[in-house]
XYZ file of C-alpha atoms in Angstrom:
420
model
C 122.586 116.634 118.468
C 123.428 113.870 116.526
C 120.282 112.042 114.077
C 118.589 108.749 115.192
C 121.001 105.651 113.782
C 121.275 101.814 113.636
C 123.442 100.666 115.916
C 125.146 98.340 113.406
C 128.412 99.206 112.268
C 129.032 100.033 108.601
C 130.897 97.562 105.567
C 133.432 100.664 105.121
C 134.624 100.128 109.117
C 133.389 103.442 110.010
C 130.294 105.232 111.328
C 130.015 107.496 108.017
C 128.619 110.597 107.981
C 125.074 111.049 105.894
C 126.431 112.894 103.241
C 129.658 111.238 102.430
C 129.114 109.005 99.500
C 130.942 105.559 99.484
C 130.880 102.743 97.051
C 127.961 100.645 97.951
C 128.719 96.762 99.323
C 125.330 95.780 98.885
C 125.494 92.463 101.375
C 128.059 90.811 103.292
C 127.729 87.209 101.642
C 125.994 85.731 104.286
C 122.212 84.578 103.594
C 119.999 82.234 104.608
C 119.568 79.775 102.000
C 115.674 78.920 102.542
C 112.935 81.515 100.952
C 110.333 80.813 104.145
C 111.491 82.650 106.796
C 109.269 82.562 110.171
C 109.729 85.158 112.373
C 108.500 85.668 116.261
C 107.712 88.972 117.867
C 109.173 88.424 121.391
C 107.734 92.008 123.435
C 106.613 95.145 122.533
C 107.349 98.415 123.817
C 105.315 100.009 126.315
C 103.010 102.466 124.825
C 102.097 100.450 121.955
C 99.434 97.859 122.179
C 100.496 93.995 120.700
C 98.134 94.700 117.313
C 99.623 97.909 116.569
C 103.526 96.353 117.324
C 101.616 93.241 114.988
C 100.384 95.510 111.941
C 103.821 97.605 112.233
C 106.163 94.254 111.723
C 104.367 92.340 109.485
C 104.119 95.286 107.391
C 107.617 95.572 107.217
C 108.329 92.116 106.281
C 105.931 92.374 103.657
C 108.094 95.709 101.993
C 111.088 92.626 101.882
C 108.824 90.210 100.144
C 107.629 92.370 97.368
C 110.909 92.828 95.702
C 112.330 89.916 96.768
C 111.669 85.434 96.248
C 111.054 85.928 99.942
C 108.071 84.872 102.650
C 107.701 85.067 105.902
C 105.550 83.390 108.123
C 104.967 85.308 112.331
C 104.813 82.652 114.827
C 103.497 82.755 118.245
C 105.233 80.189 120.338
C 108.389 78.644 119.463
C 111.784 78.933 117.973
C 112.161 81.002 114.727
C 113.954 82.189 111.838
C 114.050 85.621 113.197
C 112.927 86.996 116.839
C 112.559 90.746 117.472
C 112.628 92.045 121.165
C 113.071 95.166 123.088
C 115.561 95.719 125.540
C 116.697 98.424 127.859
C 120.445 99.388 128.497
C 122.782 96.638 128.626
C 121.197 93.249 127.092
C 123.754 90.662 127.355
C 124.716 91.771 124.259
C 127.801 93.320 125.055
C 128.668 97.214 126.452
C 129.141 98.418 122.824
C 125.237 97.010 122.215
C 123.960 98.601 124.886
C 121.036 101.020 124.782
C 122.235 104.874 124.933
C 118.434 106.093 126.195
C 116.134 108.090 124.573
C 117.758 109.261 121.195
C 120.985 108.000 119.294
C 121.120 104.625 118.651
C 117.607 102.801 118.474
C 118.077 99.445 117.414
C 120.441 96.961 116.181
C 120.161 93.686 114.240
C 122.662 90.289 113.378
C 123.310 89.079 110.250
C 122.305 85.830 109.188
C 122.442 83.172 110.934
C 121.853 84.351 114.329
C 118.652 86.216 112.895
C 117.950 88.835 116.077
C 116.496 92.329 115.902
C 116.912 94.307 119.339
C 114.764 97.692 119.802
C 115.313 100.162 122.505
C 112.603 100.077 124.999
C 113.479 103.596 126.327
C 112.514 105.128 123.012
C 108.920 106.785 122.180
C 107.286 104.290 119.423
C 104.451 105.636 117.322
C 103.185 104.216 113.764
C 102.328 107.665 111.990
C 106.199 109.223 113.202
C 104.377 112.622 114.424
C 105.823 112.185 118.305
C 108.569 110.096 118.494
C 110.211 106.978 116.634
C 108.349 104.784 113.804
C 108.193 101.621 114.516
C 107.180 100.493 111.166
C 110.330 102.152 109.279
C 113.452 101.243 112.277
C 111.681 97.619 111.899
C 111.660 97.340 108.374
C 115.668 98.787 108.548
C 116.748 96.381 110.743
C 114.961 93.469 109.092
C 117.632 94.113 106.087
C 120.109 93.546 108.767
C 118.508 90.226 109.732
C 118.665 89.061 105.563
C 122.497 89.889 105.189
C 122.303 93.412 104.056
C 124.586 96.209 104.936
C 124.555 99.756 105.902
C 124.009 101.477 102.544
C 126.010 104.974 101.598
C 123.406 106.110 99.740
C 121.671 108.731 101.112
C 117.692 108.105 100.473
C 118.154 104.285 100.915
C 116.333 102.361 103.560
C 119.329 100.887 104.585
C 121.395 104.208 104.924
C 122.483 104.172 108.360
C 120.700 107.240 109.544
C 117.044 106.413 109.648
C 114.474 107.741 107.035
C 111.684 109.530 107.481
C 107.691 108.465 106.141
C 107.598 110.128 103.363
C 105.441 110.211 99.576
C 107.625 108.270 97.772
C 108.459 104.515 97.066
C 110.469 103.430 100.634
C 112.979 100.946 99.111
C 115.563 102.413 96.695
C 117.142 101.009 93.618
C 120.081 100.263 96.101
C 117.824 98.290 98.358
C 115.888 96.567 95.866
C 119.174 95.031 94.332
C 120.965 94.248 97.031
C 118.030 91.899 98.369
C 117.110 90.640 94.947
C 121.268 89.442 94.858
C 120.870 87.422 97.573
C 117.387 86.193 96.923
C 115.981 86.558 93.712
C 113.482 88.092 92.216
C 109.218 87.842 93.626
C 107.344 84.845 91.361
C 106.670 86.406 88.054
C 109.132 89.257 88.828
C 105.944 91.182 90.204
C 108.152 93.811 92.030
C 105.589 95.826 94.051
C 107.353 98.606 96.426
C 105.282 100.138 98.638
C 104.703 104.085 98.861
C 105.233 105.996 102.155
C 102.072 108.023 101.518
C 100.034 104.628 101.414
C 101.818 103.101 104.426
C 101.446 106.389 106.146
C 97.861 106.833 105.994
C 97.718 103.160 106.997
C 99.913 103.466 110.182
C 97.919 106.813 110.834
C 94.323 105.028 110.350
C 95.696 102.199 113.228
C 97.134 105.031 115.312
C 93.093 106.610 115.399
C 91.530 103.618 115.885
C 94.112 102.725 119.149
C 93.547 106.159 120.018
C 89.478 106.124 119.662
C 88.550 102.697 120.801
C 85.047 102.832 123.073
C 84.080 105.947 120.360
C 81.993 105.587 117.584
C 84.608 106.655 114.995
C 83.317 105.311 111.772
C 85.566 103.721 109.166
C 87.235 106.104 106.267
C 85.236 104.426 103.492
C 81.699 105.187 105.367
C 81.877 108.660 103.580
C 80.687 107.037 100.800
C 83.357 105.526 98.593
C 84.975 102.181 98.257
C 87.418 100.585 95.562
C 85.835 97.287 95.891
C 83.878 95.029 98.384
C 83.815 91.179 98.376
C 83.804 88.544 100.952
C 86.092 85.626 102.015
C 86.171 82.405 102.161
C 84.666 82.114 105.955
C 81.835 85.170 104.350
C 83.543 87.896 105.835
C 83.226 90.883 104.183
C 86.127 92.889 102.857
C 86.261 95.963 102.201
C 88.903 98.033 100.008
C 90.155 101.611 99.376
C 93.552 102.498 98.548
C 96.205 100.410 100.397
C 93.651 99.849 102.960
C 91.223 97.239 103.970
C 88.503 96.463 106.800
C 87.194 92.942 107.425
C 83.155 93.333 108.714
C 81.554 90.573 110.813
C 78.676 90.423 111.896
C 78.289 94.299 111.827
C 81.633 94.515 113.738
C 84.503 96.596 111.424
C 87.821 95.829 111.888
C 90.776 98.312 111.934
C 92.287 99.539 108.522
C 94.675 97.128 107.690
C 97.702 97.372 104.910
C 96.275 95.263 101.572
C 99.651 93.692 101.023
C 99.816 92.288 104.806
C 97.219 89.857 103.814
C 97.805 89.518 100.300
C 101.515 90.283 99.449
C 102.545 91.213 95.734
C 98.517 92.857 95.626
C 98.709 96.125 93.939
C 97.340 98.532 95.560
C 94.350 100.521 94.651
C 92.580 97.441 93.164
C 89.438 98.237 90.975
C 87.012 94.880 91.523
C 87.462 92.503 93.987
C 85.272 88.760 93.657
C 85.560 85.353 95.957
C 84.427 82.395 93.696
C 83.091 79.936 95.978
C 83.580 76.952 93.232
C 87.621 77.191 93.613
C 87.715 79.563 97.122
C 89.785 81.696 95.748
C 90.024 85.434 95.955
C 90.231 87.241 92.426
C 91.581 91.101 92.087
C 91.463 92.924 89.300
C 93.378 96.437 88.666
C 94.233 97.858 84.929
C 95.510 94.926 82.571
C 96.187 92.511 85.900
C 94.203 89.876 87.130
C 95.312 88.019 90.546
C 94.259 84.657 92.090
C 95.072 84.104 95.809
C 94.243 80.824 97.510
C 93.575 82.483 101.150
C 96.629 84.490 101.053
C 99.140 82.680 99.199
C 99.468 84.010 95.466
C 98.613 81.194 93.151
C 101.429 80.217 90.389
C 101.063 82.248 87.087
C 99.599 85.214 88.462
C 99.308 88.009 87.908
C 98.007 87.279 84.177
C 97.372 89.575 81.539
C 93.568 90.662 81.281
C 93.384 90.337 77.826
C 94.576 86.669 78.385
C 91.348 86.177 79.442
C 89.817 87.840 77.009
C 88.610 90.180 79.856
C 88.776 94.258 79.273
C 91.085 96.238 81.389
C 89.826 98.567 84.261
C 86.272 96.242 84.861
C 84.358 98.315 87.410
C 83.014 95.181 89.365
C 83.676 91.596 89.703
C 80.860 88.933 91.360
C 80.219 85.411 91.355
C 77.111 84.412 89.785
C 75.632 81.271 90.967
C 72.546 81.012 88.200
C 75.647 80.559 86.028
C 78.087 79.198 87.890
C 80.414 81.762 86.673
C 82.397 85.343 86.861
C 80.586 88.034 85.913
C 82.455 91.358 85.450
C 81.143 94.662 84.504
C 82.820 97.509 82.283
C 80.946 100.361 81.016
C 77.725 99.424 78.837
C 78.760 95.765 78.738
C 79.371 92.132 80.843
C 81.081 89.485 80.763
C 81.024 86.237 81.865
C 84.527 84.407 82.918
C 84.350 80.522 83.041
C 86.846 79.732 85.797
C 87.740 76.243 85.137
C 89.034 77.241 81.588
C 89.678 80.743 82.753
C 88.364 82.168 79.276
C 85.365 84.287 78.171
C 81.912 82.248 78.130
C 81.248 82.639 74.277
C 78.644 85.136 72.997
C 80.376 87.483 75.218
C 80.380 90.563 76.261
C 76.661 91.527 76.509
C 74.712 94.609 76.914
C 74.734 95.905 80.754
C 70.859 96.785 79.841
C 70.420 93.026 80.271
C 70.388 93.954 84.283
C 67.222 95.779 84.035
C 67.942 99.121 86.788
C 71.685 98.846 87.521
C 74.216 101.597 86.309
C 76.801 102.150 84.401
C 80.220 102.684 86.903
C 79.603 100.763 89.750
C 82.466 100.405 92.289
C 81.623 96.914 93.835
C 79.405 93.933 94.001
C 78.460 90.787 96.103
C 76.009 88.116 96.799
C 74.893 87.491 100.228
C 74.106 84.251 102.088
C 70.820 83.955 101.107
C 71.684 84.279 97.426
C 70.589 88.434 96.776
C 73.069 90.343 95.024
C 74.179 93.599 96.279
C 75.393 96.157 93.742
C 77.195 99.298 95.035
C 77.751 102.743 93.060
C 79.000 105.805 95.325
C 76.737 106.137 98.630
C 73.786 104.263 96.683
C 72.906 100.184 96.272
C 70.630 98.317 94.303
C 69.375 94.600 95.632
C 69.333 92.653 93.078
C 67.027 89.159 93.182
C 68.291 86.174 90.748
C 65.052 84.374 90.813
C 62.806 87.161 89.986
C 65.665 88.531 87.748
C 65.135 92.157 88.942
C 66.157 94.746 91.237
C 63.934 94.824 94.783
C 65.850 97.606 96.957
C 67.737 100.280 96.217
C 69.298 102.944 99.052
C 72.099 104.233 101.021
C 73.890 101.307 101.533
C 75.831 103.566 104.925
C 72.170 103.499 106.555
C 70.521 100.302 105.455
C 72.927 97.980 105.299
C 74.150 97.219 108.949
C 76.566 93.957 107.263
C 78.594 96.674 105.794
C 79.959 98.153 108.965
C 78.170 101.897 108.528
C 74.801 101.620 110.074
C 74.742 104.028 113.017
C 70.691 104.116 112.481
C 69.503 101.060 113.123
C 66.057 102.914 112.316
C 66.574 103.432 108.921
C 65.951 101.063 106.240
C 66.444 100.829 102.350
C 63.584 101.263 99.905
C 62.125 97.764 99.469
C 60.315 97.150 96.513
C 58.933 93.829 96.975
């Protein structure tokens, strides 16, 4: 029985077998000659609900647009760039386009400029690839299709013709990196970020449980106790981050896990603080010697910067606004410091002693300030309130059973330990 292929047919003329090595014709010379590209999701198939079909495409635009001068932009209503659909059989696309069934050929896409990506409806879709077809990975394939690339002879390549599997490692080869990046360019700043299979996997596998469990009370992965960063957005939502995932809580509602780089492409992942600065409303990340500045989700020009650009250590363990000062504060180890963000520089006389925050720890893993002004410092399952006006720490607890803004609180009867 023959593997799962694209239904496109191959530079070389042929259908090629998987292990015959060809030269590689990375494109066919046909591009679209914009960077924003809107696409349109036109149906799904049936035993996938519209979010997960949503979190499944976008993701694999996003894989394009971190190696390449590319964005995209979904639209709901309208004509676009690029409309995906699923078909069954014979879709006016000619007999040698026509869906074979369950099995064999499971999609098929046009070259620019016709921009079309057809799916098989017949198939079994899945995100996490255990029982049938993932959607995520024959999306993402045919999507290279849709920018002007070809079938690719080599073997691990996203754009072989024989679709790839979810595994550990990076998803785009050297082959498919360069062949994009000839028709495109390089991503601002040449901040090529590839995604990781094992990342993407658990991702696709966290939206597959929470389809699966909705009207439970499954509790979000980071509710065990461990977080890379919290912070909230611009509207005060708060976000939540651990590896390549993270959950949006309002007003005690929790969000599915959803893929970092969906909302914030180029993002590394497995950021280390995480701050929204409410003078600029921008969002800040911070992981090893990288700093990045988003307006909403649109990477601002110059970033990523260098840390020490800033004068700013590498690896801070948190990141919050402080609005006594009007400023960044970050924490690393025994010491602060305090970012000016119009000059984007160290306040002078900085860093400081950490003992300056009378009761906090060294190593915390997040911070935040609510609406009514209290900061909220995080370290493992524990948090620490801390009061600007009185200068000192009134609460400490488990933030998964006093804190009911943070998604967690199952017990609505147990509170923190208030100290005044």
């Amino acid at each position: 029985m023959s593997s799962p292929r694209c239904g496109v047919q191959d530079a070389w003329g042929q259908r090629v077998s998987r292990h015959r090595r060809k030269k590689r014709y990375a494109h066919t010379g046909e591009k679209w000659h914009k960077r924003h590209l809107t696409y349109r999701i036109m149906n799904g198939p049936r035993n996938l609900s519209p979010s997960q079909v949503h979190v499944a495409v976008k993701t694999a635009f996003q894989l394009w647009s971190n190696v390449s001068g590319l964005i995209f932009q979904e639209l709901q209503h309208g004509p676009a760039d690029i409309r995906l659909a699923f078909f069954e059989g014979e879709h006016n696309d000619g007999t040698g386009n026509a869906f074979d069934g369950p099995g064999g050929t499971l999609a098929h896409a046009f070259f620019p400029f016709r921009g079309e990506a057809h799916f098989d409806m017949s198939e079994r879709w899945t995100l996490n690839g255990l029982k049938g077809h993932n959607l995520f990975l024959v999306t993402a394939h045919e999507i290279g299709h849709t920018l002007g690339l070809v079938h690719s002879p080599v073997r691990h390549a996203l754009m072989s013709p024989y679709y790839k599997k979810m595994g550990s490692n990076t998803l785009l080869s050297w082959d498919d990196i360069t062949a994009v990046q000839q028709l495109y360019g390089k991503p601002p700043g040449d901040s090529v970020q590839p995604l990781g299979g094992r990342a993407l996997r658990w991702t696709m596998q966290d939206w597959q449980i929470f389809q699966d469990s909705k009207g439970g009370s499954l509790t979000p992965h980071y509710c065990q106790g461990y977080f890379d960063a919290i912070t909230t957005d611009e509207d005060g939502t708060v976000l939540v981050f651990q590896g390549s995932r993270f959950w949006t809580v309002s007003n005690g509602s929790v969000s599915a896990p959803l893929p970092l780089q969906m909302r914030w492409p180029q993002l590394s992942l497995a950021i280390e603080a995480a701050a929204f600065s409410p003078l600029d409303s921008k969002l800040y990340f911070f992981k090893g010697r990288r700093i990045w500045r988003y307006s909403r989700s649109d990477l601002d020009p110059g970033f990523p910067m260098k840390s020490s650009d800033l004068g700013l250590p590498n690896h801070p363990d948190c990141a919050f606004f402080y609005h006594p000062l009007g400023h960044m504060v970050l924490f690393r180890g025994s010491r602060y410091y305090v970012l000016n963000l119009e000059s984007l520089s160290v306040e002078p006389y900085y860093p400081r002693a950490l003992r300056d925050w009378k009761g906090l720890p060294r190593g915390l893993n997040g911070a935040l300030t609510r609406p009514d002004g209290k900061l909220y410092f995080f370290k493992e399952q524990q948090y620490w309130r801390f009061d600007p006006e009185k200068v000192r720490i009134t609460a400490a607890g488990r933030w998964t059973e006093s804190l009911p803004w943070v998604g967690c609180h199952t017990t609505p009867s147990l509170q923190g330990n208030d100290i005044l």
